[in-house]
Coordinates of C-alpha atoms and ligand atoms in Angstrom, one line a residue:
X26 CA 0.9 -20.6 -4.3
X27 CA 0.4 -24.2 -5.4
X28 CA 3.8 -26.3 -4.3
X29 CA 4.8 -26.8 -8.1
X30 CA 4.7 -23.1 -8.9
X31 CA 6.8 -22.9 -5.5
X32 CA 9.6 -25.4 -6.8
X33 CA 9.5 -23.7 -10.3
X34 CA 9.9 -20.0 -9.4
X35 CA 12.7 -21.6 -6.8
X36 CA 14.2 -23.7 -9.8
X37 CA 14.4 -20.1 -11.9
X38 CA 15.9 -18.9 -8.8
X39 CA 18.5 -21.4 -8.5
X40 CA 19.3 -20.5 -12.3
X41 CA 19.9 -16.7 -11.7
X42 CA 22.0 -17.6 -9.1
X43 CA 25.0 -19.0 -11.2
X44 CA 24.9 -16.0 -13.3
X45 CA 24.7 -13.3 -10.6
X46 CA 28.0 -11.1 -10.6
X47 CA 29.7 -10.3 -7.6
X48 CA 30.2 -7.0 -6.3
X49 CA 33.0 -6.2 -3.9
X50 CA 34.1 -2.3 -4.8
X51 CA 32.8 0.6 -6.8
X52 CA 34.3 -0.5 -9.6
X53 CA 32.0 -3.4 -10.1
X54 CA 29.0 -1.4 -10.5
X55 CA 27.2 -1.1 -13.7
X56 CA 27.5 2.7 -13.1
X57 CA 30.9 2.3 -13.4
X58 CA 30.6 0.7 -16.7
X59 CA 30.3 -3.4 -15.1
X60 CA 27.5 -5.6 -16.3
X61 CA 24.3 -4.9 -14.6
X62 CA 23.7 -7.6 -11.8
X63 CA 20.4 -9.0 -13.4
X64 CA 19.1 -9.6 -16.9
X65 CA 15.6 -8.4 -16.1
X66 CA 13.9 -6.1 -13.8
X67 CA 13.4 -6.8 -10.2
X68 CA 10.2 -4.8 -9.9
X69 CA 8.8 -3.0 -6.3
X70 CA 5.2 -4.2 -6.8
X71 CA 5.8 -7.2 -8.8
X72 CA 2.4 -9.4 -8.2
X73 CA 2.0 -12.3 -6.1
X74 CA -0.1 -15.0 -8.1
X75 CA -1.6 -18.0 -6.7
X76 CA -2.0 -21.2 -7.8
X77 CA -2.7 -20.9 -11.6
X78 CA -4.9 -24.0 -11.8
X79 CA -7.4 -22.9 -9.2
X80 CA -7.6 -18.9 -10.9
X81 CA -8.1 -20.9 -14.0
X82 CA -11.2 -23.4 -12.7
X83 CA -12.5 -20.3 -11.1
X84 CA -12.6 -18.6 -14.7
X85 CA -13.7 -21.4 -16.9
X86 CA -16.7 -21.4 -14.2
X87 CA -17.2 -17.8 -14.6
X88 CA -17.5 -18.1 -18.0
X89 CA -19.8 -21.2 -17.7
X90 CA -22.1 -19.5 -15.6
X91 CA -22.4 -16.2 -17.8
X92 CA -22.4 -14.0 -14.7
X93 CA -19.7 -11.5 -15.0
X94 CA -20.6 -8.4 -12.8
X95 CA -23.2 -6.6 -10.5
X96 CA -22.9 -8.4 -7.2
X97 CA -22.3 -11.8 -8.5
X98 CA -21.7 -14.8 -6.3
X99 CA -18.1 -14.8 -6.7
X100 CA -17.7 -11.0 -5.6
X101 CA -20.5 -12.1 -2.5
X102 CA -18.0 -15.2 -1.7
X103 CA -14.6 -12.8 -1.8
X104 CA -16.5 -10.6 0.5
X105 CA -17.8 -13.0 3.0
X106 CA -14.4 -14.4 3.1
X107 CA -12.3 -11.3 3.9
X108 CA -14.8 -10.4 6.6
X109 CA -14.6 -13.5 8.2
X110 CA -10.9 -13.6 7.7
X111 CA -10.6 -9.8 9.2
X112 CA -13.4 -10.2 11.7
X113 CA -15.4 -7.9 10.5
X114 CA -19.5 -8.0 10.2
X115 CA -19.1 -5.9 6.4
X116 CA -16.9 -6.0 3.4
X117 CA -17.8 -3.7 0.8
X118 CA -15.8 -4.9 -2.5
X119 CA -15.3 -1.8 -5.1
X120 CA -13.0 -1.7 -8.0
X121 CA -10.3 -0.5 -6.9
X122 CA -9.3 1.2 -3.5
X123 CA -9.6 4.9 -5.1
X124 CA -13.6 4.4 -5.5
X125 CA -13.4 2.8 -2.4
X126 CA -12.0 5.8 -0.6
X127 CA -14.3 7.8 -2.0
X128 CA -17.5 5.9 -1.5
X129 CA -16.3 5.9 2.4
X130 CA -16.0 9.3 2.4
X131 CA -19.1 10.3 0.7
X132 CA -21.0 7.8 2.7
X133 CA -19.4 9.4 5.8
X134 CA -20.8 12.6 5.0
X135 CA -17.2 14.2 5.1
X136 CA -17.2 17.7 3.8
X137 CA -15.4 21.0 4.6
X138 CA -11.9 20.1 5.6
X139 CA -10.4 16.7 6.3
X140 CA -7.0 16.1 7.7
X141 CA -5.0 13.3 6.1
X142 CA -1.1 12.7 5.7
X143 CA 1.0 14.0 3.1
X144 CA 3.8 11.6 2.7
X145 CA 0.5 9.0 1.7
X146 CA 0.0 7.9 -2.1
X147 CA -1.9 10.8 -4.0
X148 CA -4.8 8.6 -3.9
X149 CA -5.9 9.4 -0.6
X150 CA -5.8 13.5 -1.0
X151 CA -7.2 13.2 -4.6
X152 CA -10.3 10.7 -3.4
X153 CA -11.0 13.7 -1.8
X154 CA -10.6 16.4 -3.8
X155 CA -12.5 14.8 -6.0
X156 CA -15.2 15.6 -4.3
X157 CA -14.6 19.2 -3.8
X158 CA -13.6 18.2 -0.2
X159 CA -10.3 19.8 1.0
X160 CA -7.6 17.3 2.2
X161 CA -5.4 19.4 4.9
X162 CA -2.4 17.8 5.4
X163 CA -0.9 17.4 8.8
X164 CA 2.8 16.5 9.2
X165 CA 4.2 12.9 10.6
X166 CA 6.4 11.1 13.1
X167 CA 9.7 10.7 10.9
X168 CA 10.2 7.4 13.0
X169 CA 6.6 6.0 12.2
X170 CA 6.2 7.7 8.9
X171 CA 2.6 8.1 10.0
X172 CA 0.4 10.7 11.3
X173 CA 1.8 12.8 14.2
X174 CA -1.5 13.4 16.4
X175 CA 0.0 16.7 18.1
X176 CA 0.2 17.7 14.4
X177 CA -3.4 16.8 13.6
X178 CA -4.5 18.6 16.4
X179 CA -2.7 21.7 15.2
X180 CA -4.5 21.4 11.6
X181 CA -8.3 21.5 13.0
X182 CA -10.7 24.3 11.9
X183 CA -14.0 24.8 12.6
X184 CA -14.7 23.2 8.9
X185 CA -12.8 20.2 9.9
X186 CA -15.5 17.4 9.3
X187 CA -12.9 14.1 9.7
X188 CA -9.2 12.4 9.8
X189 CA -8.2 9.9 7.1
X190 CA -5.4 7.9 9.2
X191 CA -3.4 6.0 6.5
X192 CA -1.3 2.7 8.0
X193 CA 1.9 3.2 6.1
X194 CA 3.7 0.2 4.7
X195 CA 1.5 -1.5 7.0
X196 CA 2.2 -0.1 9.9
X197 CA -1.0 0.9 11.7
X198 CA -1.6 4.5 12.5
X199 CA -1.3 5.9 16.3
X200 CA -5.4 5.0 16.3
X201 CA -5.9 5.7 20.0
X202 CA -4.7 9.1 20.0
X203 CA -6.7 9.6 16.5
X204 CA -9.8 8.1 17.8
X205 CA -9.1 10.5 21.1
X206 CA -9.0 13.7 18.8
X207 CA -12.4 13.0 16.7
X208 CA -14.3 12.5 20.1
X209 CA -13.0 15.2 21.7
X210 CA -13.3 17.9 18.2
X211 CA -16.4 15.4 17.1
X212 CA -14.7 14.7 14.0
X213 CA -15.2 11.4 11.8
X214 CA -12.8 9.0 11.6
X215 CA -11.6 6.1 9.1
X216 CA -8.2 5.0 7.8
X217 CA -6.5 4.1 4.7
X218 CA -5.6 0.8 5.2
X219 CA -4.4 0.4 1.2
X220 CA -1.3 -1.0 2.6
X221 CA -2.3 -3.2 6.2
X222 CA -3.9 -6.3 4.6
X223 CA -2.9 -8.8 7.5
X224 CA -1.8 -6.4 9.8
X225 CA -2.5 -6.1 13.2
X226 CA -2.3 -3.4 16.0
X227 CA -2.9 -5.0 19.7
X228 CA -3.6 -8.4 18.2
X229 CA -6.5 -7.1 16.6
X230 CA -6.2 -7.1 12.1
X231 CA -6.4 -3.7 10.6
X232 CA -9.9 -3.4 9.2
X233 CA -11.4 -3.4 12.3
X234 CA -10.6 0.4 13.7
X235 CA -12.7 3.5 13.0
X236 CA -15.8 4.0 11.4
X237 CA -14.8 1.8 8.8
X238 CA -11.5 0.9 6.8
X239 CA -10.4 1.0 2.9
X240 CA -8.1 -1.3 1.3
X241 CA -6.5 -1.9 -1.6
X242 CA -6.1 -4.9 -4.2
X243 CA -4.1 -3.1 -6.7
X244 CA -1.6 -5.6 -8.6
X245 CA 0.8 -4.3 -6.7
X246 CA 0.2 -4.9 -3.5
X247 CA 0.7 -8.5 -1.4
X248 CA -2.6 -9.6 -1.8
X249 CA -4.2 -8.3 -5.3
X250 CA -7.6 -8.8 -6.9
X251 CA -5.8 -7.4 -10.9
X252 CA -7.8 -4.0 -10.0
X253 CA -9.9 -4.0 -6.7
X254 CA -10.4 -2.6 -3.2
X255 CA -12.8 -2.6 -0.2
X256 CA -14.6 -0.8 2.8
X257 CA -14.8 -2.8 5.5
X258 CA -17.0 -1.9 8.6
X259 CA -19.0 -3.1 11.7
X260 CA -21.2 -0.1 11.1
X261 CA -24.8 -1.5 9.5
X262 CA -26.1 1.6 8.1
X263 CA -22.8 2.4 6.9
X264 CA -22.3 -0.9 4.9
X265 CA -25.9 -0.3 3.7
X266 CA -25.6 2.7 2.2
X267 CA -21.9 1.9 0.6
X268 CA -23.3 -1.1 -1.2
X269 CA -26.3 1.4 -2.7
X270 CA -23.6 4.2 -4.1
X271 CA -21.1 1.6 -5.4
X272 CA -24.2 0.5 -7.9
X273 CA -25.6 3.3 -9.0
X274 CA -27.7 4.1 -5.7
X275 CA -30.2 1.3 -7.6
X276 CA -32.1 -0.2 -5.0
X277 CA -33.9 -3.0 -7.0
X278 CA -35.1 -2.2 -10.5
X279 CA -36.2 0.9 -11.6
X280 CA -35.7 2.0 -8.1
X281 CA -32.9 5.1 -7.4
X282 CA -32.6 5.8 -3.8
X283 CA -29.4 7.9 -3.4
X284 CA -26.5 9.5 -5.6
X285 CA -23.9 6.6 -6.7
X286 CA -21.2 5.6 -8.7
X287 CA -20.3 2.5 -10.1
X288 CA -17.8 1.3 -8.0
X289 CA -18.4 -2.8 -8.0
X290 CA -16.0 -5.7 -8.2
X291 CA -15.6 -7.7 -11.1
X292 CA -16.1 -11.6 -11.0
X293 CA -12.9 -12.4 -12.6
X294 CA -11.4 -10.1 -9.9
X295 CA -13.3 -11.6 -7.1
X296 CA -11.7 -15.0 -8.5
X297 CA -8.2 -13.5 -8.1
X298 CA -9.0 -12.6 -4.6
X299 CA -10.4 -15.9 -3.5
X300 CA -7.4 -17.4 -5.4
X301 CA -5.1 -15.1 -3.5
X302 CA -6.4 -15.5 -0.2
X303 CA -5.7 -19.1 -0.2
X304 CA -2.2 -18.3 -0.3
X305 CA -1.6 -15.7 2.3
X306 CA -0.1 -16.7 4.4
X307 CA 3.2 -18.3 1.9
X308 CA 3.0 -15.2 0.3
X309 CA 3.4 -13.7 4.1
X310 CA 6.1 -16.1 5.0
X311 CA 8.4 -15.0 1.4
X312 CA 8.2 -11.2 2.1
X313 CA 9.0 -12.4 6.2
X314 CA 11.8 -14.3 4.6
X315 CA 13.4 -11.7 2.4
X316 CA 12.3 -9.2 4.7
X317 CA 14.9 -10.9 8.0
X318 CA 17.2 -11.3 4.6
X319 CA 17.4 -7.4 4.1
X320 CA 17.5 -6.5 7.6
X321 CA 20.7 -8.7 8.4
X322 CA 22.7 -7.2 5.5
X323 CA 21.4 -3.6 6.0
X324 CA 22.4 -3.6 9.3
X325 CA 25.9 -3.6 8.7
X326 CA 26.1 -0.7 6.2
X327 CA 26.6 2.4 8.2
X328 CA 24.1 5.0 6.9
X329 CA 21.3 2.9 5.5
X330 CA 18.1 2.6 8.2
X331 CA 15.5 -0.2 7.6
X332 CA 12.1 1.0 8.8
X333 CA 11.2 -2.5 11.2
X334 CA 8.0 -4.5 11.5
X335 CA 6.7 -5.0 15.4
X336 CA 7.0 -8.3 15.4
X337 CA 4.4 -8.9 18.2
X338 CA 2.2 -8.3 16.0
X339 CA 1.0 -9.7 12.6
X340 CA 2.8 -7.9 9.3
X341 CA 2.8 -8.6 5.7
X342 CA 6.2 -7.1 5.7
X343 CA 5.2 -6.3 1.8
X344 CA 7.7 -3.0 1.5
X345 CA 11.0 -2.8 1.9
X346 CA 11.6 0.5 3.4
X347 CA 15.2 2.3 3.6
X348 CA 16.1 5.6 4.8
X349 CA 19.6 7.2 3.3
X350 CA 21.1 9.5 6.1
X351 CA 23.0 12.8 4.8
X352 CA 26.5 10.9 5.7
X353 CA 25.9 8.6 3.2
X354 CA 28.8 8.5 0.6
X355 CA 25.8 8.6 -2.1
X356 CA 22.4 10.6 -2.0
X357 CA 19.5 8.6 -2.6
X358 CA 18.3 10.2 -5.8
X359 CA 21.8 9.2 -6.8
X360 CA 21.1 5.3 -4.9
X361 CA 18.4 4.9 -7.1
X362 CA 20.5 5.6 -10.3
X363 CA 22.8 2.9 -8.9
X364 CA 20.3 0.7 -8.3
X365 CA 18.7 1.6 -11.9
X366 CA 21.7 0.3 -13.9
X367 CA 21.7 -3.1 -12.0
X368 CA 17.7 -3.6 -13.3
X369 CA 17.1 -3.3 -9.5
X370 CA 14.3 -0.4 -10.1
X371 CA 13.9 0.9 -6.4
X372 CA 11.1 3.5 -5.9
X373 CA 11.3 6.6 -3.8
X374 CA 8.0 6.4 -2.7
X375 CA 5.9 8.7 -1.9
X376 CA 8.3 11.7 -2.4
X377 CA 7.9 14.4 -3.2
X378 CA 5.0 14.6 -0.7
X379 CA 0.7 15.1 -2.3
X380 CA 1.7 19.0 -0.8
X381 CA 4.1 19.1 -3.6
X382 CA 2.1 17.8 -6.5
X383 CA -0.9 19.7 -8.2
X384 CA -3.6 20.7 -7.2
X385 CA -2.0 21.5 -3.6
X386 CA 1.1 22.4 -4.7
X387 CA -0.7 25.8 -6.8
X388 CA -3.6 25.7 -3.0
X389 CA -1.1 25.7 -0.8
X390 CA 2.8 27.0 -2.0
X391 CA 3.7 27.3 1.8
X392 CA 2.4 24.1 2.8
X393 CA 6.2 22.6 3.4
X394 CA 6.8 24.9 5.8
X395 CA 4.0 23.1 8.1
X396 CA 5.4 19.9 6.8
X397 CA 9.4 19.7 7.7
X398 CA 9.1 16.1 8.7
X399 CA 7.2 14.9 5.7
X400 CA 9.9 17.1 3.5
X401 CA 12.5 15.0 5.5
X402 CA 11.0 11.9 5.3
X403 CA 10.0 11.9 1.9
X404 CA 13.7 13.5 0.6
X405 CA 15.6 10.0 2.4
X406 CA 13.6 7.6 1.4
X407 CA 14.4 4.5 -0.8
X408 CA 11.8 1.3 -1.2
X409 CA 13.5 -2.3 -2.2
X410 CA 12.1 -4.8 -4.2
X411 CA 10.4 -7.8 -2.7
X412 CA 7.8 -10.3 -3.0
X413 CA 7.5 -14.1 -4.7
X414 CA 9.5 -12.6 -7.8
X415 CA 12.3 -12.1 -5.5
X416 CA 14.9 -14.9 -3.8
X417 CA 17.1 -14.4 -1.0
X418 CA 19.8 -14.7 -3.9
X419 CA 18.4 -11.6 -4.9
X420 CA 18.1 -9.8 -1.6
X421 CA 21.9 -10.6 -1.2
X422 CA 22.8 -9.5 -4.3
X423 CA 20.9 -6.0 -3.9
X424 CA 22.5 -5.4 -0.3
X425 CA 26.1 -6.5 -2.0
X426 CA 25.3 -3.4 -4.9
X427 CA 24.3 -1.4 -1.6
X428 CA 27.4 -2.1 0.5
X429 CA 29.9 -1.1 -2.8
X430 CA 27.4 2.1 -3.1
X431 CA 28.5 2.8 0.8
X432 CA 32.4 2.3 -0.2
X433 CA 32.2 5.1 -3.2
X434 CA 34.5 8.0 -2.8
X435 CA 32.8 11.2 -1.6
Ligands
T4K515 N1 -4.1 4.7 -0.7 C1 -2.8 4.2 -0.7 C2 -2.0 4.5 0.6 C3 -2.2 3.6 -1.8 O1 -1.0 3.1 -1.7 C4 -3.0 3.3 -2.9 C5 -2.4 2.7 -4.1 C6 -4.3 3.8 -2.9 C7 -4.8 4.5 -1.8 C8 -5.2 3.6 -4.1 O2 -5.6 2.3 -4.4 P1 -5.9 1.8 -5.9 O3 -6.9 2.8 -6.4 O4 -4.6 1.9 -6.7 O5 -6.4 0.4 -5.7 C9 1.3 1.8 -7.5 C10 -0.2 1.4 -7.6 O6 -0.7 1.7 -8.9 C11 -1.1 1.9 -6.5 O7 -2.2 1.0 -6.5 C12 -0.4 1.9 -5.2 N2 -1.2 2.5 -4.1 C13 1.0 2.6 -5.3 C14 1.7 2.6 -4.0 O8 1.8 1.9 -6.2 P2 2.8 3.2 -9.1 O9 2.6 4.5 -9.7 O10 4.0 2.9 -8.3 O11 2.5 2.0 -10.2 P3 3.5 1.4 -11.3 O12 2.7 1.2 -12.5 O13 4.7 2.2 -11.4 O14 3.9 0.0 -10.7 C15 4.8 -0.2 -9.7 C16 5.8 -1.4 -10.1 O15 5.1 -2.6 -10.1 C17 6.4 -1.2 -11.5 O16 7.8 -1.2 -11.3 C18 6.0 -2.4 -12.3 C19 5.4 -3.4 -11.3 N3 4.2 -4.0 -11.8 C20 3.0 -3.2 -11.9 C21 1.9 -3.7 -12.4 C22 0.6 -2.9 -12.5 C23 4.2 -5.3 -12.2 O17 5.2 -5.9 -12.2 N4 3.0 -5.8 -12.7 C24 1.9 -5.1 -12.8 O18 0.8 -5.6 -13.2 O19 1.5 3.0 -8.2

């Protein structure tokens, strides 16, 4: 973000300040009939934007050039520059992560079954049942919130083909015990890495494990391209073949070599990206910020649980997770409702679980009962607002609605 839009956004801050309310008891809730604590919506997924000017140049030159689409140089500059940037030898850019996911699977030659989380977005069962491949859903370690390998071990048929691992808010999947599973059943494996831009396991940036990795540059997450995604891989053949389905399996005119889709990147997205990229690492260092912000105030509310970053490692602390324990004087459907009337909208993502929404809810109607820690999981779960929209002035003012939510009467 250029250092004007900076001081501006921290000017606007500044300015909300002065008006915030203060909150010291239940009674100064907007629940209980107070003001709401801020005159607009603090958004989960609010978009970080980059410096304006340099989106803008990028677009004028788009426009100059009259190249919009199909592999264009902009899309081939966004892609050499997240490789680089992940140390990978491929990036595959794709519209959005969804097409992505599928393309990887497809390309994979994933059939039959496939084990992947439940407590994921629904994006990473549907990519599959889209494809008249069956997602089996394994349960997860409540303190990771990702895949429990004992319970992917229990889910394996003979039609298992592969495991989806999905790095949850960022934090990477238990990939050693995964990749030991797929050698040992000679199952396929690739992760979900929608949510691990920037993240690292052993040092090494997510991107880099499996047969090949999927992100994506929804609006929503840190690091956006408007719409957009990726499949990023050290895998030749695999890259190859990716960048022939996402066009139409068109390999030169007139020339169809495989099935294909089209799953390609916009310029004006690739512009976005390339704009984006350039400020990482601030937007990084404002969810870091607001992140230590959240955690020092959560930690005093008896009841409320921040799921932590491993700060040996490299994060993009982009979510804001919060588990609500039973003892808590409010439930968290009831937290969010709180939340709601301050304009602080709070998700409970991913509840309730892709097991509980159709089609698997109709497949499988017993599928909870494999699943008690996703249930769990799913039913405590509360995700805070964060990003460049949001000051520390805000942070404090959510924790101070938070801490007045802890003092109401059972
Ligand atoms: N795998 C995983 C693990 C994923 O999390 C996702 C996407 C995918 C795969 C699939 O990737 P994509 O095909 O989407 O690239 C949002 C996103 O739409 C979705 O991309 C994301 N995961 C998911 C976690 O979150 P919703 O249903 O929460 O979207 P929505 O419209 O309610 O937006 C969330 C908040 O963001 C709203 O309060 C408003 C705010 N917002 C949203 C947009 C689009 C803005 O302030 N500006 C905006 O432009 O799914």
């Amino acid at each position: 973000m250029g250092t004007t839009t900076t001081i501006r956004k921290t000017a606007a801050k500044v300015a909300t300040l002065t008006r915030l309310k203060q909150v010291r008891s239940p009674a100064d809730l907007a629940i209980n009939g107070a003001p709401a604590m801020f005159p607009e919506p603090l958004h989960v997924g609010r978009p970080n934007i980059g410096d304006h000017k340099s989106f803008l140049q990028r677009a004028s030159d788009i426009l100059d050039g009259g190249w919009l689409t199909n592999n264009g140089p902009v899309a081939q500059e966004f892609e050499q520059r997240v490789a680089s940037f992940l140390g990978v030898k491929h990036c595959v850019a794709m519209c959005n992560g969804t097409i992505a996911l599928e393309i990887a699977t497809r390309a994979l030659d994933l059939k039959g079954e496939v084990i992947v989380p439940s407590y994921t977005f629904i994006a990473t069962a549907h990519a599959l049942q889209w494809q008249e491949i069956t997602p089996i859903f394994a349960d997860i370690d409540p303190a990771t919130h990702n895949l429990d390998p004992a319970a992917v071990w229990r889910m394996i048929t003979p039609r298992t083909t592969g495991i989806i691992g999905v790095h949850l808010w960022g934090r990477p999947s238990p990939v050693k015990e995964l990749e030991a599973i797929g050698r040992e059943h000679d199952l396929r494996l690739m992760f979900d890495a929608s949510h691990g831009f920037g993240c690292s396991l052993g040092g090494k940036l997510l991107g880099g494990f499996g047969e090949c990795e999927v992100f994506s540059f929804h609006a929503t997450k840190f690091f956006n391209t408007f719409e957009g995604g990726a499949v990023v891989t050290d895998n030749d053949a695999l890259a190859e073949k990716m960048r022939l389905m996402r066009n139409f399996g068109f390999s030169g005119y007139d020339n169809v070599i495989y099935p294909g889709t089209n799953g390609k990147m916009t310029e004006i997205a690739a512009a976005m990206g390339l704009t984006n990229l350039e400020d990482l690492e601030e937007f990084i260092a404002i969810n870091r910020r607001n992140y230590k912000c959240y955690q020092n105030c959560i930690a005093s509310i008896p009841g409320l649980t921040m799921l932590g970053y491993d700060e040996s490692e490299h994060n993009n602390y982009q979510y804001i997770v919060v588990e609500v324990a039973p003892y808590f004087p409010v439930s968290r459907d009831r937290m969010i409702e709180v939340l709601r009337a301050e304009n602080v909208l709070a998700r409970r993502y991913f509840w309730p679980g892709c097991h509980n929404m159709e089609p698997y809810r109709s497949f499988y109607p017993h599928a909870g009962l494999l699943l008690p820690k996703t249930n769990a999981v799913a039913e405590r779960v509360v995700v805070l607002p964060t990003g460049s929209a949001v000051s520390t002035a805000d942070v404090e003012a959510i924790c101070s609605i938070l801490r007045a939510a802890a003092l109401t009467p059972r």
